[in-house]
Amino acid sequence: MELVNWQQALDGMLRRTAAYRTFISPDGDTYIGESVAYFNQMHLIVGRIGAGNMQTVDLDHGHIEELRLEGNRGFIDTSTVCFLDYANIIGVMHGNQSAPRASAIQRWMNACGIITEDVALWPVISKSVWEKLENASAVHNVEFSFRPNPAWMPQDGVSLFGFSRDAGERYADHRVTIKVEVPKRGGGGPTSRARGHRRLQDDAVSLVSGLGYLVGPSGIDRARALVTSPTPDGHFKEEALDFLKHHVTAKKRVAVLEDESRPRHAVAVQAIMEAAQEHEADLKAAVSG
């Protein structure tokens, strides 16, 4: 995907009515998004509207009561999304455990058409792991597990994606694990195995490049490969690559104080931008092509 002008896209969301910023998932969850401005930039808040009522407690007398809102209002769990100014990278901070995760944010972005293209969100894989996969002298096996989500599966054309689409259509309610392996012995001999290693390496690169298309409601929970890598001393070693474990990530816990004058999303934006600045070199290296 070419670099998107996210600021323009977010500005366009400002002129939409609530109905055009709302998405109801197949599971019946309702999500709504809103563009917000802070620190001379536009950001995105995506929230899951709560179905239950909250309760309060009178700390002086110990009375527990229902919290009632006036007018047509409701409770919502929100995630704040910031768009960095390079390589279509976003940063996300969740307000709580019930706030929308990446898969829900992806579904909302596509359902509401934040841009004209479909959006796929997945972790930024570290440059070192990419290089190990691309420079491997042999890829022995590739394994990944996911819960099928037909609405977001990729088009046919790539071998491993073709397998995943067929498996997803037949076992839509299952957790699917696919493992493709080149046998170390038997078969058609060294020439056949070398050809198998090359094909599997090509498919592994394509699979990891489009990892976001396999992110469903429960997420992809395994994506790894066993490769033979060259060492600096001219030898070779087998190495396991875990594409979900070795990605650029940063976790921050942010406390919102009672006397905090800024809105909650402003505190989240600051934390995201600080994390992005701390990891800027790693993020740019990971997407430098």
XYZ file of N, CA, C and O in Angstrom, residues 59 255-262:
36
model
N -19.417 5.956 49.098
C -18.335 5.556 49.989
C -18.598 5.951 51.433
O -17.972 5.399 52.350
N -1.472 6.544 33.838
C -2.441 6.845 34.895
C -3.139 8.161 34.571
O -2.492 9.163 34.270
N -4.463 8.132 34.611
C -5.252 9.346 34.407
C -5.658 9.852 35.784
O -6.460 9.221 36.484
N -5.100 10.975 36.175
C -5.338 11.516 37.504
C -6.672 12.234 37.571
O -7.188 12.736 36.562
N -7.235 12.283 38.769
C -8.530 12.926 38.937
C -8.478 14.402 38.585
O -9.448 14.973 38.091
N -7.340 15.047 38.848
C -7.225 16.473 38.558
C -6.657 16.731 37.162
O -6.263 17.851 36.837
N -6.601 15.680 36.320
C -6.094 15.815 34.951
C -7.043 16.697 34.148
O -8.223 16.394 34.010
N -6.516 17.808 33.630
C -7.366 18.751 32.896
C -7.560 18.343 31.441
O -8.526 18.741 30.808
N -6.656 17.523 30.898
C -6.773 17.110 29.506
C -7.756 15.955 29.376
O -7.943 15.176 30.309
